[in-house]
Amino acid sequence: VNNPLAALQTVAANKRAQFNYPLIGITGSNGKTIVKEWLYQLLDATYNIIRSPKSYNSQVGVPLSVWRMKSEHNLAIIEAGISQIGEMRTLKDMIQPTVGILTNIGDAHSLGFISQQQKLEEKIQLFSTADTIIASADDPLIFETLDKQHRDKLLLWGKNNNAHIIITDTAKFEKGTQLDLTFKNQKYSFLLPFKTHDLLENGMQVIAYLLLIGWQEKEIQKEISGFSSVNNRLEIKDGLYNS
């Protein structure tokens, strides 16, 4: 072929079209792999899951991930990462998510965009086929853009009173952070085993999806208590001679 990458992506898009089971598509500046792995940890006992290996979310990584989809699976979790304008259109055609999760919009991979708005607009192209989009309502840029373009698809969470899942209170303890929520006129309380903002944000993405598919409070609490760490691409290791 004249363009091996384009051929690989075309084949992957056709592979994806063979299956109609749910597919969670995850994008954002940070946290994609953590959210994917936590969802896998929680849902693996219930579903036969195909997921992106490691951080395979690039123009090459996504088709290699999609290529692993088989008829015996009944849920897919695929992450998508971009670094410049035009890239998400290709990834969207290969992933075609039924549920989309937007982790956040930060400074990572910003060199290929003229603004955060442009980067956000590019990323949310992934969700054109999604029935539901999960995201934070506390970032004004995300809230206003998604509300304008995808209002009927949204499942937003946060302290914002316009969110669907409202965080009414937070309390930090030695073992983690307690989040009190309201969703569909019901109250929930969850203890997450960490305290940092980024991990709490990632944890809320997972809780929102579990509430979406109908999990009960006790069931969710039992599973999130066992969240395990996820290896990052960049890690600090102790070297020789205190390096």
PDB file of C-alpha atoms in Angstrom:
ATOM      1  CA  VAL A   1       0.000   0.000   0.000  1.00  0.00           C
ATOM      2  CA  ASN A   2       1.082   3.606  -0.449  1.00  0.00           C
ATOM      3  CA  ASN A   3       0.476   4.520   3.211  1.00  0.00           C
ATOM      4  CA  PRO A   4       0.892   1.668   5.736  1.00  0.00           C
ATOM      5  CA  LEU A   5      -0.504   3.717   8.658  1.00  0.00           C
ATOM      6  CA  ALA A   6      -3.625   4.735   6.749  1.00  0.00           C
ATOM      7  CA  ALA A   7      -4.121   1.118   5.685  1.00  0.00           C
ATOM      8  CA  LEU A   8      -3.771  -0.098   9.272  1.00  0.00           C
ATOM      9  CA  GLN A   9      -6.336   2.466  10.424  1.00  0.00           C
ATOM     10  CA  THR A  10      -8.772   1.575   7.638  1.00  0.00           C
ATOM     11  CA  VAL A  11      -8.586  -2.106   8.497  1.00  0.00           C
ATOM     12  CA  ALA A  12      -9.092  -1.300  12.195  1.00  0.00           C
ATOM     13  CA  ALA A  13     -12.182   0.819  11.427  1.00  0.00           C
ATOM     14  CA  ASN A  14     -13.669  -2.087   9.511  1.00  0.00           C
ATOM     15  CA  LYS A  15     -12.782  -4.449  12.337  1.00  0.00           C
ATOM     16  CA  ARG A  16     -14.595  -2.197  14.830  1.00  0.00           C
ATOM     17  CA  ALA A  17     -17.700  -2.130  12.635  1.00  0.00           C
ATOM     18  CA  GLN A  18     -18.091  -5.911  13.051  1.00  0.00           C
ATOM     19  CA  PHE A  19     -19.090  -5.619  16.723  1.00  0.00           C
ATOM     20  CA  ASN A  20     -22.037  -3.959  18.450  1.00  0.00           C
ATOM     21  CA  TYR A  21     -21.255  -4.534  22.122  1.00  0.00           C
ATOM     22  CA  PRO A  22     -20.684  -1.456  24.336  1.00  0.00           C
ATOM     23  CA  LEU A  23     -17.427   0.411  23.921  1.00  0.00           C
ATOM     24  CA  ILE A  24     -16.147   3.007  26.399  1.00  0.00           C
ATOM     25  CA  GLY A  25     -13.961   5.589  24.683  1.00  0.00           C
ATOM     26  CA  ILE A  26     -11.703   7.610  27.000  1.00  0.00           C
ATOM     27  CA  THR A  27      -9.847  10.799  26.119  1.00  0.00           C
ATOM     28  CA  GLY A  28      -8.428  13.813  27.938  1.00  0.00           C
ATOM     29  CA  SER A  29      -5.098  15.366  28.821  1.00  0.00           C
ATOM     30  CA  ASN A  30      -4.310  13.128  31.805  1.00  0.00           C
ATOM     31  CA  GLY A  31      -5.722  10.072  33.547  1.00  0.00           C
ATOM     32  CA  LYS A  32      -6.863   8.083  30.505  1.00  0.00           C
ATOM     33  CA  THR A  33      -4.915   4.951  31.367  1.00  0.00           C
ATOM     34  CA  ILE A  34      -5.762   5.083  35.083  1.00  0.00           C
ATOM     35  CA  VAL A  35      -9.508   5.378  34.399  1.00  0.00           C
ATOM     36  CA  LYS A  36      -9.303   2.569  31.837  1.00  0.00           C
ATOM     37  CA  GLU A  37      -7.457   0.241  34.204  1.00  0.00           C
ATOM     38  CA  TRP A  38      -9.725   0.999  37.168  1.00  0.00           C
ATOM     39  CA  LEU A  39     -12.801   0.296  35.051  1.00  0.00           C
ATOM     40  CA  TYR A  40     -11.201  -2.965  33.977  1.00  0.00           C
ATOM     41  CA  GLN A  41     -10.394  -3.915  37.585  1.00  0.00           C
ATOM     42  CA  LEU A  42     -13.991  -3.308  38.664  1.00  0.00           C
ATOM     43  CA  LEU A  43     -15.809  -4.783  35.661  1.00  0.00           C
ATOM     44  CA  ASP A  44     -13.596  -7.761  34.802  1.00  0.00           C
ATOM     45  CA  ALA A  45     -15.610 -10.175  36.972  1.00  0.00           C
ATOM     46  CA  THR A  46     -18.844  -9.195  35.196  1.00  0.00           C
ATOM     47  CA  TYR A  47     -17.764  -8.729  31.577  1.00  0.00           C
ATOM     48  CA  ASN A  48     -15.377 -10.307  29.090  1.00  0.00           C
ATOM     49  CA  ILE A  49     -13.408  -7.134  28.393  1.00  0.00           C
ATOM     50  CA  ILE A  50     -11.052  -6.088  25.629  1.00  0.00           C
ATOM     51  CA  ARG A  51      -9.048  -2.984  26.541  1.00  0.00           C
ATOM     52  CA  SER A  52      -6.165  -0.941  25.192  1.00  0.00           C
ATOM     53  CA  PRO A  53      -2.891  -2.456  26.404  1.00  0.00           C
ATOM     54  CA  LYS A  54      -0.754  -0.100  28.503  1.00  0.00           C
ATOM     55  CA  SER A  55      -1.047   3.414  27.013  1.00  0.00           C
ATOM     56  CA  TYR A  56      -1.778   2.387  23.417  1.00  0.00           C
ATOM     57  CA  ASN A  57      -3.746   5.513  22.507  1.00  0.00           C
ATOM     58  CA  SER A  58      -1.901   6.980  19.506  1.00  0.00           C
ATOM     59  CA  GLN A  59      -2.464   6.819  15.751  1.00  0.00           C
ATOM     60  CA  VAL A  60      -0.712   3.429  15.844  1.00  0.00           C
ATOM     61  CA  GLY A  61      -1.772   2.340  19.332  1.00  0.00           C
ATOM     62  CA  VAL A  62      -5.517   2.706  18.744  1.00  0.00           C
ATOM     63  CA  PRO A  63      -5.699   0.449  15.657  1.00  0.00           C
ATOM     64  CA  LEU A  64      -3.548  -2.140  17.431  1.00  0.00           C
ATOM     65  CA  SER A  65      -5.998  -1.987  20.360  1.00  0.00           C
ATOM     66  CA  VAL A  66      -9.132  -2.189  18.201  1.00  0.00           C
ATOM     67  CA  TRP A  67      -7.627  -5.092  16.243  1.00  0.00           C
ATOM     68  CA  ARG A  68      -7.812  -7.192  19.450  1.00  0.00           C
ATOM     69  CA  MET A  69     -11.641  -7.027  19.561  1.00  0.00           C
ATOM     70  CA  LYS A  70     -13.290 -10.442  19.187  1.00  0.00           C
ATOM     71  CA  SER A  71     -16.805 -11.821  19.162  1.00  0.00           C
ATOM     72  CA  GLU A  72     -16.383 -13.428  22.594  1.00  0.00           C
ATOM     73  CA  HIS A  73     -15.931 -10.034  24.237  1.00  0.00           C
ATOM     74  CA  ASN A  74     -18.967  -8.094  25.497  1.00  0.00           C
ATOM     75  CA  LEU A  75     -17.307  -4.812  26.535  1.00  0.00           C
ATOM     76  CA  ALA A  76     -14.418  -2.766  25.136  1.00  0.00           C
ATOM     77  CA  ILE A  77     -12.481   0.056  26.808  1.00  0.00           C
ATOM     78  CA  ILE A  78     -10.306   2.040  24.398  1.00  0.00           C
ATOM     79  CA  GLU A  79      -8.309   5.209  25.147  1.00  0.00           C
ATOM     80  CA  ALA A  80      -7.489   7.906  22.596  1.00  0.00           C
ATOM     81  CA  GLY A  81      -4.695  10.466  22.777  1.00  0.00           C
ATOM     82  CA  ILE A  82      -3.935  13.282  20.341  1.00  0.00           C
ATOM     83  CA  SER A  83      -1.230  15.924  19.976  1.00  0.00           C
ATOM     84  CA  GLN A  84      -2.446  18.033  17.060  1.00  0.00           C
ATOM     85  CA  ILE A  85      -5.447  19.105  15.011  1.00  0.00           C
ATOM     86  CA  GLY A  86      -6.947  16.478  12.707  1.00  0.00           C
ATOM     87  CA  GLU A  87      -5.853  13.398  14.641  1.00  0.00           C
ATOM     88  CA  MET A  88      -9.103  12.657  16.477  1.00  0.00           C
ATOM     89  CA  ARG A  89     -11.122  12.307  13.289  1.00  0.00           C
ATOM     90  CA  THR A  90      -9.140   9.180  12.415  1.00  0.00           C
ATOM     91  CA  LEU A  91      -9.272   7.775  15.949  1.00  0.00           C
ATOM     92  CA  LYS A  92     -13.018   8.424  16.151  1.00  0.00           C
ATOM     93  CA  ASP A  93     -13.645   6.341  13.029  1.00  0.00           C
ATOM     94  CA  MET A  94     -11.780   3.416  14.576  1.00  0.00           C
ATOM     95  CA  ILE A  95     -13.222   3.618  18.105  1.00  0.00           C
ATOM     96  CA  GLN A  96     -16.866   4.715  17.628  1.00  0.00           C
ATOM     97  CA  PRO A  97     -17.643   4.679  21.387  1.00  0.00           C
ATOM     98  CA  THR A  98     -21.096   4.091  22.796  1.00  0.00           C
ATOM     99  CA  VAL A  99     -20.033   5.808  26.045  1.00  0.00           C
ATOM    100  CA  GLY A 100     -17.446   8.585  26.190  1.00  0.00           C
ATOM    101  CA  ILE A 101     -15.374   9.688  29.187  1.00  0.00           C
ATOM    102  CA  LEU A 102     -13.498  13.003  29.143  1.00  0.00           C
ATOM    103  CA  THR A 103     -10.931  12.973  31.950  1.00  0.00           C
ATOM    104  CA  ASN A 104      -9.826  16.632  31.841  1.00  0.00           C
ATOM    105  CA  ILE A 105      -8.241  19.316  29.685  1.00  0.00           C
ATOM    106  CA  GLY A 106      -4.786  20.305  30.894  1.00  0.00           C
ATOM    107  CA  ASP A 107      -1.440  21.457  29.559  1.00  0.00           C
ATOM    108  CA  ALA A 108      -0.229  18.068  28.315  1.00  0.00           C
ATOM    109  CA  HIS A 109       0.345  17.897  24.521  1.00  0.00           C
ATOM    110  CA  SER A 110      -0.625  21.553  24.043  1.00  0.00           C
ATOM    111  CA  LEU A 111       2.016  22.479  21.458  1.00  0.00           C
ATOM    112  CA  GLY A 112      -0.167  21.336  18.549  1.00  0.00           C
ATOM    113  CA  PHE A 113      -3.094  23.596  19.475  1.00  0.00           C
ATOM    114  CA  ILE A 114      -3.566  27.352  19.524  1.00  0.00           C
ATOM    115  CA  SER A 115      -5.796  27.257  22.641  1.00  0.00           C
ATOM    116  CA  GLN A 116      -7.384  24.995  25.250  1.00  0.00           C
ATOM    117  CA  GLN A 117     -10.705  25.541  23.477  1.00  0.00           C
ATOM    118  CA  GLN A 118      -9.292  24.222  20.228  1.00  0.00           C
ATOM    119  CA  LYS A 119      -7.817  21.203  22.008  1.00  0.00           C
ATOM    120  CA  LEU A 120     -11.124  20.475  23.728  1.00  0.00           C
ATOM    121  CA  GLU A 121     -13.064  20.792  20.465  1.00  0.00           C
ATOM    122  CA  GLU A 122     -10.684  18.314  18.853  1.00  0.00           C
ATOM    123  CA  LYS A 123     -10.904  15.802  21.687  1.00  0.00           C
ATOM    124  CA  ILE A 124     -14.689  15.726  21.953  1.00  0.00           C
ATOM    125  CA  GLN A 125     -14.979  14.761  18.295  1.00  0.00           C
ATOM    126  CA  LEU A 126     -14.465  11.265  19.686  1.00  0.00           C
ATOM    127  CA  PHE A 127     -17.946  11.363  21.198  1.00  0.00           C
ATOM    128  CA  SER A 128     -19.993  11.932  18.033  1.00  0.00           C
ATOM    129  CA  THR A 129     -21.311   8.334  18.123  1.00  0.00           C
ATOM    130  CA  ALA A 130     -21.663   8.103  21.913  1.00  0.00           C
ATOM    131  CA  ASP A 131     -25.025   7.770  23.633  1.00  0.00           C
ATOM    132  CA  THR A 132     -23.619   9.130  26.927  1.00  0.00           C
ATOM    133  CA  ILE A 133     -20.700  11.437  27.740  1.00  0.00           C
ATOM    134  CA  ILE A 134     -19.225  11.462  31.253  1.00  0.00           C
ATOM    135  CA  ALA A 135     -17.208  14.507  32.344  1.00  0.00           C
ATOM    136  CA  SER A 136     -16.650  17.014  35.144  1.00  0.00           C
ATOM    137  CA  ALA A 137     -19.056  19.930  35.402  1.00  0.00           C
ATOM    138  CA  ASP A 138     -16.594  21.955  37.489  1.00  0.00           C
ATOM    139  CA  ASP A 139     -14.340  23.008  34.613  1.00  0.00           C
ATOM    140  CA  PRO A 140     -16.176  25.961  33.002  1.00  0.00           C
ATOM    141  CA  LEU A 141     -14.609  25.330  29.593  1.00  0.00           C
ATOM    142  CA  ILE A 142     -15.679  21.690  29.559  1.00  0.00           C
ATOM    143  CA  PHE A 143     -19.128  22.389  30.996  1.00  0.00           C
ATOM    144  CA  GLU A 144     -20.011  25.196  28.591  1.00  0.00           C
ATOM    145  CA  THR A 145     -18.661  23.422  25.499  1.00  0.00           C
ATOM    146  CA  LEU A 146     -20.305  20.070  26.197  1.00  0.00           C
ATOM    147  CA  ASP A 147     -23.572  21.677  27.293  1.00  0.00           C
ATOM    148  CA  LYS A 148     -23.698  23.598  24.039  1.00  0.00           C
ATOM    149  CA  GLN A 149     -22.847  20.707  21.723  1.00  0.00           C
ATOM    150  CA  HIS A 150     -24.028  17.519  23.486  1.00  0.00           C
ATOM    151  CA  ARG A 151     -26.560  18.537  26.137  1.00  0.00           C
ATOM    152  CA  ASP A 152     -28.832  15.522  25.628  1.00  0.00           C
ATOM    153  CA  LYS A 153     -25.947  13.056  26.000  1.00  0.00           C
ATOM    154  CA  LEU A 154     -24.348  14.343  29.188  1.00  0.00           C
ATOM    155  CA  LEU A 155     -23.786  12.692  32.544  1.00  0.00           C
ATOM    156  CA  LEU A 156     -21.856  15.400  34.368  1.00  0.00           C
ATOM    157  CA  TRP A 157     -20.528  15.162  37.905  1.00  0.00           C
ATOM    158  CA  GLY A 158     -19.059  17.759  40.277  1.00  0.00           C
ATOM    159  CA  LYS A 159     -19.826  20.447  42.832  1.00  0.00           C
ATOM    160  CA  ASN A 160     -21.616  22.481  40.168  1.00  0.00           C
ATOM    161  CA  ASN A 161     -25.352  22.455  40.942  1.00  0.00           C
ATOM    162  CA  ASN A 162     -26.012  21.952  37.237  1.00  0.00           C
ATOM    163  CA  ALA A 163     -24.269  18.568  37.360  1.00  0.00           C
ATOM    164  CA  HIS A 164     -26.293  15.370  37.167  1.00  0.00           C
ATOM    165  CA  ILE A 165     -24.213  13.788  39.961  1.00  0.00           C
ATOM    166  CA  ILE A 166     -23.644  16.540  42.529  1.00  0.00           C
ATOM    167  CA  ILE A 167     -20.821  16.321  45.075  1.00  0.00           C
ATOM    168  CA  THR A 168     -22.493  17.809  48.138  1.00  0.00           C
ATOM    169  CA  ASP A 169     -19.629  17.340  50.607  1.00  0.00           C
ATOM    170  CA  THR A 170     -16.051  16.036  50.898  1.00  0.00           C
ATOM    171  CA  ALA A 171     -14.132  14.990  53.984  1.00  0.00           C
ATOM    172  CA  LYS A 172     -10.551  13.742  54.243  1.00  0.00           C
ATOM    173  CA  PHE A 173      -9.619  10.937  56.638  1.00  0.00           C
ATOM    174  CA  GLU A 174      -6.493   8.911  57.286  1.00  0.00           C
ATOM    175  CA  LYS A 175      -7.707   6.163  54.966  1.00  0.00           C
ATOM    176  CA  GLY A 176      -8.837   8.426  52.139  1.00  0.00           C
ATOM    177  CA  THR A 177     -11.561  10.868  51.123  1.00  0.00           C
ATOM    178  CA  GLN A 178     -15.302  10.586  51.637  1.00  0.00           C
ATOM    179  CA  LEU A 179     -17.511  11.972  48.886  1.00  0.00           C
ATOM    180  CA  ASP A 180     -21.212  12.596  49.502  1.00  0.00           C
ATOM    181  CA  LEU A 181     -23.249  12.652  46.281  1.00  0.00           C
ATOM    182  CA  THR A 182     -26.793  13.077  45.044  1.00  0.00           C
ATOM    183  CA  PHE A 183     -27.971  11.460  41.816  1.00  0.00           C
ATOM    184  CA  LYS A 184     -31.559  11.179  40.628  1.00  0.00           C
ATOM    185  CA  ASN A 185     -32.824  12.367  44.031  1.00  0.00           C
ATOM    186  CA  GLN A 186     -30.873   9.645  45.853  1.00  0.00           C
ATOM    187  CA  LYS A 187     -28.000  10.222  48.277  1.00  0.00           C
ATOM    188  CA  TYR A 188     -24.749   8.287  48.114  1.00  0.00           C
ATOM    189  CA  SER A 189     -21.579   8.265  50.187  1.00  0.00           C
ATOM    190  CA  PHE A 190     -18.291   6.735  49.050  1.00  0.00           C
ATOM    191  CA  LEU A 191     -14.876   6.457  50.686  1.00  0.00           C
ATOM    192  CA  LEU A 192     -12.114   6.536  48.089  1.00  0.00           C
ATOM    193  CA  PRO A 193      -8.680   5.262  49.199  1.00  0.00           C
ATOM    194  CA  PHE A 194      -6.724   8.374  48.189  1.00  0.00           C
ATOM    195  CA  LYS A 195      -6.616  12.124  48.819  1.00  0.00           C
ATOM    196  CA  THR A 196      -5.081  13.875  45.807  1.00  0.00           C
ATOM    197  CA  HIS A 197      -7.294  15.902  43.485  1.00  0.00           C
ATOM    198  CA  ASP A 198      -6.255  14.053  40.320  1.00  0.00           C
ATOM    199  CA  LEU A 199      -7.007  10.592  41.720  1.00  0.00           C
ATOM    200  CA  LEU A 200     -10.329  11.747  43.184  1.00  0.00           C
ATOM    201  CA  GLU A 201     -11.245  13.146  39.760  1.00  0.00           C
ATOM    202  CA  ASN A 202     -10.356   9.849  38.101  1.00  0.00           C
ATOM    203  CA  GLY A 203     -12.296   7.965  40.756  1.00  0.00           C
ATOM    204  CA  MET A 204     -15.396  10.052  40.093  1.00  0.00           C
ATOM    205  CA  GLN A 205     -15.241   9.171  36.389  1.00  0.00           C
ATOM    206  CA  VAL A 206     -15.430   5.511  37.368  1.00  0.00           C
ATOM    207  CA  ILE A 207     -18.205   6.030  39.936  1.00  0.00           C
ATOM    208  CA  ALA A 208     -20.242   7.965  37.366  1.00  0.00           C
ATOM    209  CA  TYR A 209     -20.021   5.076  34.909  1.00  0.00           C
ATOM    210  CA  LEU A 210     -21.017   2.533  37.561  1.00  0.00           C
ATOM    211  CA  LEU A 211     -24.038   4.633  38.521  1.00  0.00           C
ATOM    212  CA  LEU A 212     -24.905   4.926  34.835  1.00  0.00           C
ATOM    213  CA  ILE A 213     -25.079   1.149  34.410  1.00  0.00           C
ATOM    214  CA  GLY A 214     -27.104   0.710  37.578  1.00  0.00           C
ATOM    215  CA  TRP A 215     -24.669  -0.445  40.240  1.00  0.00           C
ATOM    216  CA  GLN A 216     -25.842  -0.049  43.835  1.00  0.00           C
ATOM    217  CA  GLU A 217     -24.032   1.978  46.510  1.00  0.00           C
ATOM    218  CA  LYS A 218     -22.783  -0.986  48.557  1.00  0.00           C
ATOM    219  CA  GLU A 219     -21.558  -2.756  45.442  1.00  0.00           C
ATOM    220  CA  ILE A 220     -19.645   0.310  44.258  1.00  0.00           C
ATOM    221  CA  GLN A 221     -18.103   0.954  47.686  1.00  0.00           C
ATOM    222  CA  LYS A 222     -16.917  -2.641  47.977  1.00  0.00           C
ATOM    223  CA  GLU A 223     -15.155  -2.501  44.633  1.00  0.00           C
ATOM    224  CA  ILE A 224     -13.595   0.983  44.803  1.00  0.00           C
ATOM    225  CA  SER A 225     -12.063   0.127  48.188  1.00  0.00           C
ATOM    226  CA  GLY A 226      -9.777  -2.219  46.275  1.00  0.00           C
ATOM    227  CA  PHE A 227      -8.486   0.296  43.725  1.00  0.00           C
ATOM    228  CA  SER A 228      -4.876  -0.630  42.994  1.00  0.00           C
ATOM    229  CA  SER A 229      -2.134   1.578  41.609  1.00  0.00           C
ATOM    230  CA  VAL A 230      -1.487   1.772  37.878  1.00  0.00           C
ATOM    231  CA  ASN A 231       2.006   1.972  36.439  1.00  0.00           C
ATOM    232  CA  ASN A 232       2.738   5.231  34.653  1.00  0.00           C
ATOM    233  CA  ARG A 233       4.912   5.687  31.604  1.00  0.00           C
ATOM    234  CA  LEU A 234       7.293   7.830  33.647  1.00  0.00           C
ATOM    235  CA  GLU A 235       8.186   6.573  37.118  1.00  0.00           C
ATOM    236  CA  ILE A 236      10.811   7.483  39.704  1.00  0.00           C
ATOM    237  CA  LYS A 237      13.132   4.613  40.623  1.00  0.00           C
ATOM    238  CA  ASP A 238      15.809   4.498  43.312  1.00  0.00           C
ATOM    239  CA  GLY A 239      19.226   4.160  41.650  1.00  0.00           C
ATOM    240  CA  LEU A 240      22.720   3.409  42.899  1.00  0.00           C
ATOM    241  CA  TYR A 241      24.603   5.854  45.146  1.00  0.00           C
ATOM    242  CA  ASN A 242      21.441   7.790  46.142  1.00  0.00           C
ATOM    243  CA  SER A 243      20.607   8.722  42.556  1.00  0.00           C
TER     244      SER A 243
END
